[in-house]
Amino acid sequence: MSHRSDPVLEPDPVLDAPFGAEPEPDALIQAAMRWHFSPETGSPFWLRTAETFDFDPRRDVRTFADLARFPNVVPNGVGWLSVAPSGPHVFGEFVGRQARQRGSARFTVDLDPRWVRKVLADGRPEEAERYAEHVIDQAGRILETQDIGVLVTTPPLLERLARRDDLVKLVNEHVRVITWGGAHMDADTRSILRDEVFPEIQIYGVYGSTMVLGAAHERLGLTADDPCVFDPYSPYISFEVVDPQTRRPVGYGERGQVIMHHISRNALLPNNLERDLATRIEPPPGQMGDSVADVGPVAVFDDEPLIEGVY
Amino acid sequence: MADLIDLDALGPAGPYRARNRETIPDVTGRPVAELSLVPSLFVRRGMAALHRADTLPADRRAAALAHAGQIFATGIIDGMSRDEYEHTVTRVCGLPISVVRAATDAVALAAQEAYASADAARPAAAVDDWHDPLTRQGRALWTRRGNVFAVHAAGNHPAVHSLWLEALALGYRVAVRPSRREPFTPHRLILALREAGFPDDSVLLLPTDHRVADEIIDGAELAMAYGGDDVVARYGRDPRVLTQGPGRTKILLDDPDWRSHLDVVVDSVSHEGGAACVNTTAVFGAGDPAPVAAALAERLAAIPTLPPEDEKAVLPVRGAAAAHAVERYLLDHAGDARMLLGDGSAALRPAVLQLDRSDAPQAGIELPFPCVWVAPWSREDGVGPVRGSLVLTAITADDALLDELVAEPTISNVYIGDHPTYWIRPGIPHDRYLGEFLMRTKGMIRD
């Protein structure tokens, strides 16, 4: 275990261990405690949360077993409601596993996004509208009759739910965590949801792809003014943000297209160019590849100058 | 760039600066402003707030509108004086400064007159307040068809924002989606309306990209959408949407002494930078069109090419690429028309094109600069060639023809004699009264 003269300002090399040279577990845990709970380097979320602990993580959390002292960020024992695609879609499957792991009752409302795309392609937006409202109606009945503490859904459905004053009220009364994924959420929508619609609820995004068999979770402790940063489950899943033409990395803070890799014993799925744009973000110590923020679709350029007519 | 103008969305809880902002350039491409583009969720919540909001009493609406007109024309709004506002609009949309200045006064006048102007649409037999003692005998009551009105505004000319003020006068709550070509005028106007007493949740500015635009219309009971034939085709069948499509304004020149009317024709083509729906797009002349076209070309060719902020500027200016796109479009569609003018520089120089028959389809091509088609016409052609006109100025002594023109349903406004097609006054309908769309009558009797 290495010691440095100023361990809190420089990330411990243990946290930056290269791929293939994974640190000894207790060393990792102790270095992580120093990093996340030092005022200089800890995130606002953990520093704030630590004030409620009856232990000092830097002093008292030294081994794998000590991790049990932490309260769960995601609550146990409350109902989970997943309003998301199931079946072949990876998103719903992950949710189910998470809920089972936490011993929670899981309620589901299924959704077939391929049907929605089909009716939209057929030029029948009213039908897509009816279908989406039908999904929200079902979610509403579960929210009315069950104690739902965790809501998992997609951004378009969350926005649709946010239009119903009665459901917003129910969610604000019962739900403690909202997890969204499966589609993009722009920064303004995220901030309105956090600050105005669900001000007391923790809202986390998940950014993943079936192509890499997994997802990245939104970094904990971000404020509404921070970009929505996703850290992948490194080293097994890793991201790069590149210029789509040259495939060279863009600079930190710049926009580029996302490339994903999955490297594990189960599978090798390298170099998947996603159809997403994101801001390249400096990774946390020890992570392979980039973190990403403000993931969005490849820009749609519209409002092209209309030639005919004066308008 | 620290000196960019921030154009915030104006939501139900006040100004909103989005993280998603679009840079608005001037005609040279230099960034001038950043326009906040709001997401769907903001639009939905804004429209819901409009539905929940109260309507101000009629007398307060009238007073606030008049006051807002004054603030719009003279006030410092969001740190911007009238001069700065007009200069910015000129540099961004390329309209001559004199046109923009006149538009400021026109909008201010429209605000002052909005209540009276809207009321001009009320049927003579109808009262506008159910408390009116006349309802005791049984009467028609004039009432709104809804409470929330949406506008997809145009950016071709600042004075397009005169019209929706009548909806506020009639008691509607209003959401305006500005054109990204010229968002300054509705931003200034809505801030002026708020300062004059309209609550924040009664009039909104919702700049959005195209994907979200329809949600503003969906969230309203009635809407008005400006645009080309595509917009008319898209919304034309929706009875909730009033479309404001191409004007296809025309002049019928049925006078052997046509030269004595040349001033009105030149003026109708080139006034307002040629960029308004009430600018003349086609001239139909009795007899040979060649001398008419030649005379028009000579007069229009004398207009100087100047930057739009020049006091003497008459022509609109566009970024070079946009100007060339307009030129290319015109050349692609001119067909066998004889081109007498047009060089496609960044200032859009006038174009005069001569057609050899009265039913040539090119006569319906309306472009945002002084561009006019000159076609032959004879009495045997009758009304046919001038159908589908927002404004028709008819210079003729043929009373029977005038009867036909006035009766023609596809001509919105008929001006007889030497009246330019851009003539417009509060209280005179522009394309029907807006009140014909926004209001209905109810039968009423009470004890």
mmCIF file with all atom_site columns, N, CA and C in Angstrom, chain B residues 253 255-265 290-292 294-296 298-299:
data_model
loop_
_atom_site.group_PDB
_atom_site.id
_atom_site.type_symbol
_atom_site.label_atom_id
_atom_site.label_alt_id
_atom_site.label_comp_id
_atom_site.label_asym_id
_atom_site.label_entity_id
_atom_site.label_seq_id
_atom_site.pdbx_PDB_ins_code
_atom_site.Cartn_x
_atom_site.Cartn_y
_atom_site.Cartn_z
_atom_site.occupancy
_atom_site.B_iso_or_equiv
_atom_site.pdbx_formal_charge
_atom_site.auth_seq_id
_atom_site.auth_comp_id
_atom_site.auth_asym_id
_atom_site.auth_atom_id
_atom_site.pdbx_PDB_model_num
ATOM 1  N N  . LEU B 1 253 ? -53.926 46.169 -63.914 1.00 0.00 ? 253 LEU B N  1
ATOM 2  C CA . LEU B 1 253 ? -53.681 47.492 -64.496 1.00 0.00 ? 253 LEU B CA 1
ATOM 3  C C  . LEU B 1 253 ? -54.454 47.591 -65.812 1.00 0.00 ? 253 LEU B C  1
ATOM 4  N N  . ASP B 1 255 ? -55.808 50.144 -67.686 1.00 0.00 ? 255 ASP B N  1
ATOM 5  C CA . ASP B 1 255 ? -55.938 51.568 -68.044 1.00 0.00 ? 255 ASP B CA 1
ATOM 6  C C  . ASP B 1 255 ? -54.914 51.853 -69.138 1.00 0.00 ? 255 ASP B C  1
ATOM 7  N N  . PRO B 1 256 ? -55.379 52.332 -70.302 1.00 0.00 ? 256 PRO B N  1
ATOM 8  C CA . PRO B 1 256 ? -54.431 52.624 -71.382 1.00 0.00 ? 256 PRO B CA 1
ATOM 9  C C  . PRO B 1 256 ? -53.351 53.610 -70.920 1.00 0.00 ? 256 PRO B C  1
ATOM 10 N N  . ASP B 1 257 ? -53.705 54.481 -69.994 1.00 0.00 ? 257 ASP B N  1
ATOM 11 C CA . ASP B 1 257 ? -52.728 55.438 -69.477 1.00 0.00 ? 257 ASP B CA 1
ATOM 12 C C  . ASP B 1 257 ? -52.020 54.834 -68.261 1.00 0.00 ? 257 ASP B C  1
ATOM 13 N N  . TRP B 1 258 ? -51.444 53.615 -68.400 1.00 0.00 ? 258 TRP B N  1
ATOM 14 C CA . TRP B 1 258 ? -50.869 52.905 -67.253 1.00 0.00 ? 258 TRP B CA 1
ATOM 15 C C  . TRP B 1 258 ? -49.684 53.643 -66.643 1.00 0.00 ? 258 TRP B C  1
ATOM 16 N N  . ARG B 1 259 ? -49.032 54.489 -67.494 1.00 0.00 ? 259 ARG B N  1
ATOM 17 C CA . ARG B 1 259 ? -47.848 55.195 -66.977 1.00 0.00 ? 259 ARG B CA 1
ATOM 18 C C  . ARG B 1 259 ? -48.186 56.104 -65.794 1.00 0.00 ? 259 ARG B C  1
ATOM 19 N N  . SER B 1 260 ? -49.388 56.621 -65.789 1.00 0.00 ? 260 SER B N  1
ATOM 20 C CA . SER B 1 260 ? -49.738 57.546 -64.705 1.00 0.00 ? 260 SER B CA 1
ATOM 21 C C  . SER B 1 260 ? -49.919 56.803 -63.372 1.00 0.00 ? 260 SER B C  1
ATOM 22 N N  . HIS B 1 261 ? -49.952 55.461 -63.420 1.00 0.00 ? 261 HIS B N  1
ATOM 23 C CA . HIS B 1 261 ? -50.100 54.688 -62.172 1.00 0.00 ? 261 HIS B CA 1
ATOM 24 C C  . HIS B 1 261 ? -48.800 54.015 -61.759 1.00 0.00 ? 261 HIS B C  1
ATOM 25 N N  . LEU B 1 262 ? -47.723 54.330 -62.483 1.00 0.00 ? 262 LEU B N  1
ATOM 26 C CA . LEU B 1 262 ? -46.471 53.620 -62.263 1.00 0.00 ? 262 LEU B CA 1
ATOM 27 C C  . LEU B 1 262 ? -45.952 53.774 -60.811 1.00 0.00 ? 262 LEU B C  1
ATOM 28 N N  . ASP B 1 263 ? -46.159 54.979 -60.257 1.00 0.00 ? 263 ASP B N  1
ATOM 29 C CA . ASP B 1 263 ? -45.695 55.199 -58.873 1.00 0.00 ? 263 ASP B CA 1
ATOM 30 C C  . ASP B 1 263 ? -46.305 54.186 -57.915 1.00 0.00 ? 263 ASP B C  1
ATOM 31 N N  . VAL B 1 264 ? -47.615 53.961 -58.050 1.00 0.00 ? 264 VAL B N  1
ATOM 32 C CA . VAL B 1 264 ? -48.301 53.026 -57.140 1.00 0.00 ? 264 VAL B CA 1
ATOM 33 C C  . VAL B 1 264 ? -47.760 51.614 -57.329 1.00 0.00 ? 264 VAL B C  1
ATOM 34 N N  . VAL B 1 265 ? -47.491 51.253 -58.592 1.00 0.00 ? 265 VAL B N  1
ATOM 35 C CA . VAL B 1 265 ? -47.000 49.896 -58.854 1.00 0.00 ? 265 VAL B CA 1
ATOM 36 C C  . VAL B 1 265 ? -45.596 49.713 -58.269 1.00 0.00 ? 265 VAL B C  1
ATOM 37 N N  . ALA B 1 290 ? -44.820 44.148 -72.320 1.00 0.00 ? 290 ALA B N  1
ATOM 38 C CA . ALA B 1 290 ? -43.410 44.531 -72.466 1.00 0.00 ? 290 ALA B CA 1
ATOM 39 C C  . ALA B 1 290 ? -43.123 45.961 -72.002 1.00 0.00 ? 290 ALA B C  1
ATOM 40 N N  . PRO B 1 291 ? -43.880 46.946 -72.468 1.00 0.00 ? 291 PRO B N  1
ATOM 41 C CA . PRO B 1 291 ? -43.546 48.313 -72.016 1.00 0.00 ? 291 PRO B CA 1
ATOM 42 C C  . PRO B 1 291 ? -43.752 48.511 -70.519 1.00 0.00 ? 291 PRO B C  1
ATOM 43 N N  . VAL B 1 292 ? -44.754 47.823 -69.943 1.00 0.00 ? 292 VAL B N  1
ATOM 44 C CA . VAL B 1 292 ? -44.970 47.934 -68.490 1.00 0.00 ? 292 VAL B CA 1
ATOM 45 C C  . VAL B 1 292 ? -43.767 47.357 -67.755 1.00 0.00 ? 292 VAL B C  1
ATOM 46 N N  . ALA B 1 294 ? -40.756 46.945 -68.881 1.00 0.00 ? 294 ALA B N  1
ATOM 47 C CA . ALA B 1 294 ? -39.561 47.766 -69.110 1.00 0.00 ? 294 ALA B CA 1
ATOM 48 C C  . ALA B 1 294 ? -39.567 49.001 -68.226 1.00 0.00 ? 294 ALA B C  1
ATOM 49 N N  . ALA B 1 295 ? -40.731 49.631 -68.116 1.00 0.00 ? 295 ALA B N  1
ATOM 50 C CA . ALA B 1 295 ? -40.808 50.846 -67.296 1.00 0.00 ? 295 ALA B CA 1
ATOM 51 C C  . ALA B 1 295 ? -40.587 50.520 -65.823 1.00 0.00 ? 295 ALA B C  1
ATOM 52 N N  . LEU B 1 296 ? -41.157 49.409 -65.376 1.00 0.00 ? 296 LEU B N  1
ATOM 53 C CA . LEU B 1 296 ? -40.967 48.990 -63.980 1.00 0.00 ? 296 LEU B CA 1
ATOM 54 C C  . LEU B 1 296 ? -39.491 48.693 -63.709 1.00 0.00 ? 296 LEU B C  1
ATOM 55 N N  . GLU B 1 298 ? -36.919 49.823 -65.232 1.00 0.00 ? 298 GLU B N  1
ATOM 56 C CA . GLU B 1 298 ? -36.111 51.051 -65.212 1.00 0.00 ? 298 GLU B CA 1
ATOM 57 C C  . GLU B 1 298 ? -36.216 51.746 -63.860 1.00 0.00 ? 298 GLU B C  1
ATOM 58 N N  . ARG B 1 299 ? -37.443 51.826 -63.359 1.00 0.00 ? 299 ARG B N  1
ATOM 59 C CA . ARG B 1 299 ? -37.623 52.506 -62.071 1.00 0.00 ? 299 ARG B CA 1
ATOM 60 C C  . ARG B 1 299 ? -36.971 51.728 -60.930 1.00 0.00 ? 299 ARG B C  1
#
